[in-house]
Amino acid sequence: MGAGASKPFGIPLTREILPVILDSIAQGNLFAENPHSDFPPAVRREMEEDLLYFLYSLMPGLQNRWQEYENAAAEKKKEIQFPLITEILSLVDHLNVNNNVPFPVKDFRVQRENSYSAKDLNYYRRLLDRAIYETLKDQPYYTAEEKSKLDRFVGFVTQQISAANKTALITTNYDTKVEMEIYRQNIKDPRNVDFGFSWRHAEEDTGEVIYPTKETYLQILKLHGSLNWLKCDLCDHVYINPSGNIIHQSFRNETDTLNSCHCGNGPLKSLIVAPSFERDVRDSNLLHIWKSALEAIRNADRLIIIGYSLPPEDIAIKSLLVRAKNSSGKTLPKNDVIVVQHGESAKAQYELLFGKDRFTYLSGGLEQFLSSGLS
């Protein structure tokens, strides 16, 4: 599952993230207050202004583009192209990896009233991270159409589990909409889910380490992390909250039991890999997930790829698919390899990967898949 799989449920696509960030900054509500010990409103507003300053410094034309967007009629807004958030993150990550800065260090110092605050590249990177998280975190309500599609998709997954078919949901997305609905409708105890690594329950006080079980029929393998995970940098364990997102705990300005580990370390950190060309999966927990994903795809009797367009920055995903396909020892029938996309733009990439006429391509998105009989 790629970003296109979450779009029908109200989650923005990659190309939509930056306009949402800019609009939220303009409204003064990008960094909404976390429920526990967030920074004061004035500081959060300063952080928003710092992020805007940084974005406009990296791409001066972005300011003009945003003004054009704000002044455009509603039907014209869709025609205005913004850079992908991956472009900005890739640039920042490349600078960080090579110990470079994008402009003179003195320009990192932003005047605030009568004092100066030293700003470095890591500070701006954290602001970008939080902006992305705030944009992707679940909304409290669905539209009726989004809820209907979510129910139908989860119903399909539930049907597979009920038929004792081992099912692996492998996703590059951070959001939790699908898994929250699966828990609500089918999986009452998250211990019965294989996340690909050992973990601790964020809502329990015991600190018990929960290990994957072979008896489960459901794997949820989140290759780039999740909004409902927090990681301890000392003992390397991950806390998962099956009830909802806990990413906000990593942005608080205080450390307490809500963002500390049972080993005594705190604060806990987010565990997500940004959608960047410089993406490098090194975390031990994520590496376990990737190995589990490889095995799941390699041994699959049916492969359904929804909303994933094989973007050029995801070399690791392409490698995963190639290795799984070439080590499976079997060739799946055309109707058992299904690619679900909006439009035809990704078809050529999948023809290179699987071979022409070796898979079923649905260009009508999730709605077509759910109505096709293939589900």
Coordinates of C-alpha atoms in Angstrom, one line a residue:
M1 CA 0.0 0.0 0.0
G2 CA 1.3 3.4 -1.0
A3 CA 0.0 7.0 -0.5
G4 CA -2.7 6.4 -3.1
A5 CA -4.2 3.7 -0.9
S6 CA -4.8 6.2 1.9
K7 CA -6.1 9.0 -0.3
P8 CA -9.7 7.6 -0.5
F9 CA -9.8 7.7 3.3
G10 CA -8.9 11.4 3.5
I11 CA -5.1 11.3 3.8
P12 CA -3.2 13.8 1.5
L13 CA -1.1 12.5 -1.4
T14 CA 2.6 13.4 -1.4
R15 CA 2.1 16.2 -3.8
E16 CA -0.6 17.7 -1.6
I17 CA 1.4 17.9 1.6
L18 CA 3.3 21.1 1.0
P19 CA 0.2 23.2 0.1
V20 CA -1.5 21.9 3.2
I21 CA 1.5 23.0 5.3
L22 CA 1.6 26.5 3.7
D23 CA -2.1 27.0 4.2
S24 CA -1.9 25.9 7.9
I25 CA 0.9 28.3 8.5
A26 CA -1.1 31.1 6.9
Q27 CA -4.0 30.2 9.2
G28 CA -1.6 30.1 12.2
N29 CA -2.7 26.6 13.2
L30 CA 0.0 24.2 11.7
F31 CA 1.5 23.3 15.1
A32 CA -1.8 22.8 17.0
E33 CA -1.4 22.4 20.7
N34 CA -0.6 18.9 21.9
P35 CA -2.7 17.7 24.9
H36 CA 0.3 17.4 27.2
S37 CA 2.9 20.1 27.8
D38 CA 3.4 21.5 24.4
F39 CA 5.4 24.7 23.7
P40 CA 3.5 27.9 24.5
P41 CA 1.3 29.4 21.7
A42 CA 3.8 32.2 21.0
V43 CA 6.7 29.7 20.6
R44 CA 4.6 27.5 18.3
R45 CA 3.8 30.5 16.2
E46 CA 7.5 31.4 16.1
M47 CA 8.3 27.8 14.9
E48 CA 5.7 28.2 12.1
E49 CA 7.3 31.5 11.0
D50 CA 10.8 29.9 11.2
L51 CA 9.6 27.1 8.9
L52 CA 8.1 29.5 6.4
Y53 CA 11.3 31.5 6.4
F54 CA 13.3 28.4 5.8
L55 CA 11.2 27.2 2.9
Y56 CA 11.2 30.5 1.2
S57 CA 15.0 30.7 1.7
L58 CA 15.5 27.3 0.1
M59 CA 13.1 28.1 -2.8
P60 CA 12.5 31.9 -3.2
G61 CA 10.0 31.2 -6.0
L62 CA 7.8 29.3 -3.6
Q63 CA 6.6 32.5 -2.0
N64 CA 5.4 33.8 -5.4
R65 CA 3.8 30.4 -6.1
W66 CA 1.9 30.5 -2.9
Q67 CA 0.7 34.0 -3.5
E68 CA -0.5 33.0 -6.9
Y69 CA -2.3 30.0 -5.4
E70 CA -4.0 32.1 -2.7
N71 CA -5.3 34.6 -5.3
A72 CA -6.4 32.0 -7.8
A73 CA -10.0 31.0 -8.4
A74 CA -11.0 27.6 -6.9
E75 CA -11.0 25.8 -10.3
K76 CA -7.5 27.2 -11.1
K77 CA -5.8 26.1 -7.9
K78 CA -5.4 22.5 -9.1
E79 CA -3.4 23.7 -12.0
I80 CA -0.8 25.4 -9.8
Q81 CA 2.2 23.0 -9.3
F82 CA 4.1 22.9 -6.0
P83 CA 7.3 21.1 -5.4
L84 CA 6.9 17.7 -3.8
I85 CA 7.7 17.6 -0.1
T86 CA 10.2 14.8 -1.1
E87 CA 12.2 17.4 -3.0
I88 CA 12.6 19.6 0.0
L89 CA 13.4 16.8 2.4
S90 CA 15.9 15.3 -0.1
L91 CA 17.7 18.6 -0.3
V92 CA 17.8 19.0 3.5
D93 CA 18.9 15.4 4.1
H94 CA 21.6 15.6 1.4
L95 CA 22.9 18.8 3.1
N96 CA 22.9 17.0 6.5
V97 CA 24.5 13.8 5.3
N98 CA 27.4 15.9 3.7
N99 CA 27.7 18.3 6.6
N100 CA 26.8 21.2 4.4
V101 CA 24.5 24.3 4.9
P102 CA 22.2 25.9 2.3
F103 CA 23.2 29.5 3.0
P104 CA 25.6 31.4 5.3
V105 CA 25.4 30.4 8.9
K106 CA 24.5 34.0 9.9
D107 CA 21.3 33.6 8.0
F108 CA 20.2 30.8 10.4
R109 CA 19.8 33.5 13.1
V110 CA 16.3 34.8 13.0
Q111 CA 15.5 38.0 14.9
R112 CA 12.6 37.7 17.3
E113 CA 11.7 41.0 19.0
N114 CA 14.9 42.1 20.8
S115 CA 16.8 38.8 20.9
Y116 CA 18.3 36.3 18.5
S117 CA 17.8 32.5 18.5
A118 CA 20.4 30.4 16.9
K119 CA 18.8 28.1 14.3
D120 CA 20.6 25.2 12.7
L121 CA 19.7 22.8 10.0
N122 CA 18.6 20.1 12.4
Y123 CA 16.1 22.5 14.0
Y124 CA 14.5 23.2 10.6
R125 CA 14.5 19.5 9.8
R126 CA 12.6 18.8 13.0
L127 CA 10.1 21.5 12.0
L128 CA 9.6 19.9 8.6
D129 CA 9.1 16.5 10.4
R130 CA 6.5 17.9 12.7
A131 CA 4.7 19.7 9.8
I132 CA 4.4 16.5 7.9
Y133 CA 3.1 14.6 11.0
E134 CA 0.5 17.3 11.7
T135 CA -0.6 17.1 8.1
L136 CA -0.9 13.3 8.1
K137 CA -2.4 12.6 11.5
D138 CA -5.9 11.3 11.4
Q139 CA -8.8 13.6 11.4
P140 CA -11.5 12.9 14.0
Y141 CA -14.3 12.4 11.5
Y142 CA -14.7 10.9 8.0
T143 CA -16.9 12.0 5.2
A144 CA -19.6 9.5 4.5
E145 CA -17.9 8.5 1.2
E146 CA -14.5 8.0 2.9
K147 CA -16.1 5.9 5.7
S148 CA -17.9 3.8 3.1
K149 CA -14.7 3.0 1.2
L150 CA -12.8 2.4 4.4
D151 CA -15.5 -0.1 5.6
R152 CA -15.5 -1.9 2.3
F153 CA -11.7 -2.2 2.2
V154 CA -11.5 -3.3 5.8
G155 CA -14.3 -5.8 5.1
F156 CA -12.2 -7.3 2.3
V157 CA -9.2 -7.6 4.7
T158 CA -11.4 -9.1 7.4
Q159 CA -12.8 -11.6 4.9
Q160 CA -9.3 -12.8 4.2
I161 CA -8.5 -13.2 7.9
S162 CA -11.8 -15.0 8.6
A163 CA -11.1 -17.5 5.8
A164 CA -7.8 -18.4 7.6
N165 CA -5.8 -16.8 4.8
K166 CA -2.6 -15.4 6.2
T167 CA -2.7 -11.7 5.2
A168 CA 0.1 -9.2 5.2
L169 CA -0.6 -5.5 4.9
I170 CA 2.7 -4.0 3.8
T171 CA 2.6 -0.2 3.6
T172 CA 4.9 2.8 3.1
N173 CA 2.3 5.0 4.8
Y174 CA 2.6 6.4 8.3
D175 CA -1.2 6.9 8.9
T176 CA -3.2 4.5 11.0
K177 CA -6.7 4.8 9.6
V178 CA -6.9 1.3 8.1
E179 CA -5.3 -0.5 11.1
M180 CA -7.5 1.3 13.6
E181 CA -10.6 0.2 11.7
I182 CA -9.3 -3.4 11.5
Y183 CA -8.8 -3.4 15.3
R184 CA -12.3 -2.0 15.8
Q185 CA -14.0 -4.5 13.5
N186 CA -11.9 -7.7 13.8
I187 CA -8.8 -7.8 15.9
K188 CA -9.7 -7.1 19.5
D189 CA -6.2 -7.9 20.9
P190 CA -3.3 -6.3 19.0
R191 CA -1.1 -9.1 20.4
N192 CA -2.6 -11.2 17.7
V193 CA -1.0 -9.0 15.0
D194 CA 2.5 -9.6 13.8
F195 CA 4.2 -6.1 13.3
G196 CA 7.5 -7.7 12.3
F197 CA 9.3 -7.0 15.5
S198 CA 8.9 -7.2 19.3
W199 CA 7.2 -4.2 20.9
R200 CA 5.7 -2.7 24.1
H201 CA 2.1 -1.7 24.6
A202 CA 1.9 2.1 25.1
E203 CA -1.3 1.8 27.1
E204 CA -0.1 -0.8 29.6
D205 CA 2.1 -0.2 32.6
T206 CA 3.9 -3.5 32.7
G207 CA 6.6 -2.8 30.2
E208 CA 6.1 -6.4 28.9
V209 CA 7.9 -7.1 25.6
I210 CA 5.4 -8.6 23.1
Y211 CA 6.9 -11.0 20.5
P212 CA 5.3 -11.9 17.1
T213 CA 3.3 -15.0 17.2
K214 CA 3.2 -17.6 14.4
E215 CA -0.5 -18.3 15.0
T216 CA -1.6 -14.9 13.7
Y217 CA -3.3 -14.6 10.3
L218 CA -2.6 -10.8 10.1
Q219 CA 0.7 -9.0 9.6
I220 CA 0.8 -5.2 9.6
L221 CA 4.3 -4.3 8.2
K222 CA 4.9 -0.5 8.1
L223 CA 8.1 -0.2 6.2
H224 CA 8.7 3.5 7.1
G225 CA 7.3 3.6 10.6
S226 CA 4.0 4.9 12.0
L227 CA 2.3 7.7 13.7
N228 CA 1.3 5.4 16.6
W229 CA 4.9 4.3 17.4
L230 CA 7.5 5.7 19.7
K231 CA 11.1 4.4 20.1
C232 CA 13.5 4.3 23.0
D233 CA 17.1 5.2 21.9
L234 CA 18.5 3.3 24.9
C235 CA 17.0 -0.2 24.8
D236 CA 15.8 0.0 21.2
H237 CA 12.3 -1.1 21.9
V238 CA 9.2 0.4 20.2
Y239 CA 6.0 1.4 21.9
I240 CA 2.8 0.9 19.9
N241 CA -0.5 2.5 20.7
P242 CA -3.3 0.4 19.1
S243 CA -5.9 3.1 20.1
G244 CA -4.4 6.0 18.0
N245 CA -1.5 8.2 17.2
I246 CA 1.2 9.0 19.8
I247 CA 3.6 10.9 17.6
H248 CA 2.8 14.1 19.4
Q249 CA 4.6 12.8 22.6
S250 CA 7.9 13.1 20.8
F251 CA 7.4 16.9 20.2
R252 CA 6.7 17.9 23.8
N253 CA 8.9 20.1 25.9
E254 CA 8.7 17.9 29.0
T255 CA 9.6 14.4 29.8
D256 CA 7.3 12.3 32.0
T257 CA 5.7 8.8 32.1
L258 CA 3.8 9.5 28.8
N259 CA 7.0 9.8 26.8
S260 CA 9.5 7.7 28.8
C261 CA 10.5 4.0 28.5
H262 CA 10.3 1.4 31.2
C263 CA 14.1 1.1 31.0
G264 CA 14.3 4.7 32.4
N265 CA 15.2 6.6 29.3
G266 CA 13.3 9.5 27.9
P267 CA 11.9 11.2 26.0
L268 CA 10.9 8.6 23.4
K269 CA 11.4 9.5 19.8
S270 CA 9.3 9.1 16.7
L271 CA 10.2 6.2 14.4
I272 CA 9.3 7.2 10.9
V273 CA 11.5 7.5 7.8
A274 CA 10.9 10.6 5.9
P275 CA 9.9 10.3 2.2
S276 CA 13.2 11.5 0.9
F277 CA 15.7 10.6 -1.9
E278 CA 18.3 10.3 0.9
R279 CA 16.1 7.7 2.8
D280 CA 18.2 5.1 4.4
V281 CA 16.6 2.3 6.5
R282 CA 19.1 1.5 9.3
D283 CA 16.9 1.2 12.4
S284 CA 17.1 -2.4 13.7
N285 CA 13.3 -2.6 14.2
L286 CA 12.6 -1.4 10.6
L287 CA 15.2 -3.8 9.3
H288 CA 13.2 -6.7 10.9
I289 CA 10.0 -5.4 9.2
W290 CA 11.7 -5.3 5.8
K291 CA 12.9 -8.9 6.2
S292 CA 9.4 -9.9 7.2
A293 CA 8.0 -8.1 4.2
L294 CA 10.4 -9.8 1.8
E295 CA 9.3 -13.2 3.1
A296 CA 5.6 -12.3 2.9
I297 CA 5.9 -11.2 -0.7
R298 CA 8.1 -14.1 -1.6
N299 CA 5.7 -16.7 -0.3
A300 CA 2.5 -14.9 -1.4
D301 CA -0.1 -16.7 -3.5
R302 CA -1.7 -13.4 -4.3
L303 CA -0.1 -9.9 -4.5
I304 CA -2.2 -6.7 -4.6
I305 CA -0.4 -3.4 -4.8
I306 CA -2.7 -0.4 -4.1
G307 CA -1.8 3.3 -4.6
Y308 CA 1.9 2.7 -5.0
S309 CA 3.4 4.3 -8.2
L310 CA 7.0 3.0 -7.9
P311 CA 8.5 6.5 -7.3
P312 CA 12.2 7.0 -8.2
E313 CA 13.3 7.7 -4.6
D314 CA 12.1 4.3 -3.4
I315 CA 15.0 2.2 -4.6
A316 CA 14.8 0.0 -1.5
I317 CA 11.1 -0.9 -2.4
K318 CA 12.1 -1.8 -5.9
S319 CA 14.9 -3.9 -4.6
L320 CA 12.5 -5.6 -2.2
L321 CA 10.0 -6.5 -5.0
V322 CA 12.7 -7.7 -7.4
R323 CA 14.3 -9.9 -4.8
A324 CA 11.0 -11.3 -3.6
K325 CA 9.9 -12.0 -7.2
N326 CA 13.1 -13.7 -8.2
S327 CA 13.4 -15.9 -5.1
S328 CA 9.8 -17.1 -4.9
G329 CA 10.4 -20.1 -7.2
K330 CA 6.9 -19.6 -8.7
T331 CA 5.1 -17.5 -11.2
L332 CA 1.7 -16.1 -10.1
P333 CA -1.2 -16.1 -12.6
K334 CA -2.0 -12.7 -14.1
N335 CA -5.2 -12.3 -12.0
D336 CA -3.2 -12.9 -8.8
V337 CA -0.9 -10.0 -9.3
I338 CA -3.1 -6.9 -9.2
V339 CA -1.9 -3.3 -9.4
V340 CA -4.4 -0.6 -8.4
Q341 CA -3.8 2.9 -9.5
H342 CA -5.5 6.1 -10.5
G343 CA -4.7 6.5 -14.2
E344 CA -2.2 4.8 -16.5
S345 CA 1.0 6.7 -15.6
A346 CA 2.5 3.9 -13.4
K347 CA 1.7 1.0 -15.8
A348 CA 4.9 1.3 -17.8
Q349 CA 7.0 1.0 -14.6
Y350 CA 5.1 -2.1 -13.5
E351 CA 5.5 -3.6 -17.0
L352 CA 9.3 -3.3 -16.5
L353 CA 9.1 -4.9 -13.1
F354 CA 6.7 -7.8 -13.8
G355 CA 6.8 -8.1 -17.6
K356 CA 4.0 -7.1 -20.0
D357 CA 0.7 -8.9 -19.6
R358 CA 2.0 -10.6 -16.4
F359 CA -0.3 -8.7 -14.1
T360 CA -3.7 -7.1 -13.9
Y361 CA -3.7 -3.3 -13.9
L362 CA -6.7 -1.4 -12.6
S363 CA -6.6 2.3 -13.4
G364 CA -9.8 3.2 -11.6
G365 CA -8.3 3.3 -8.1
L366 CA -9.6 1.6 -5.0
E367 CA -13.2 2.0 -6.0
Q368 CA -12.7 -0.1 -9.1
F369 CA -10.9 -2.8 -7.2
L370 CA -13.6 -3.0 -4.5
S371 CA -16.3 -3.2 -7.3
S372 CA -14.4 -5.5 -9.7
G373 CA -15.0 -8.9 -8.2
L374 CA -11.2 -9.3 -7.8
S375 CA -11.5 -8.4 -4.2

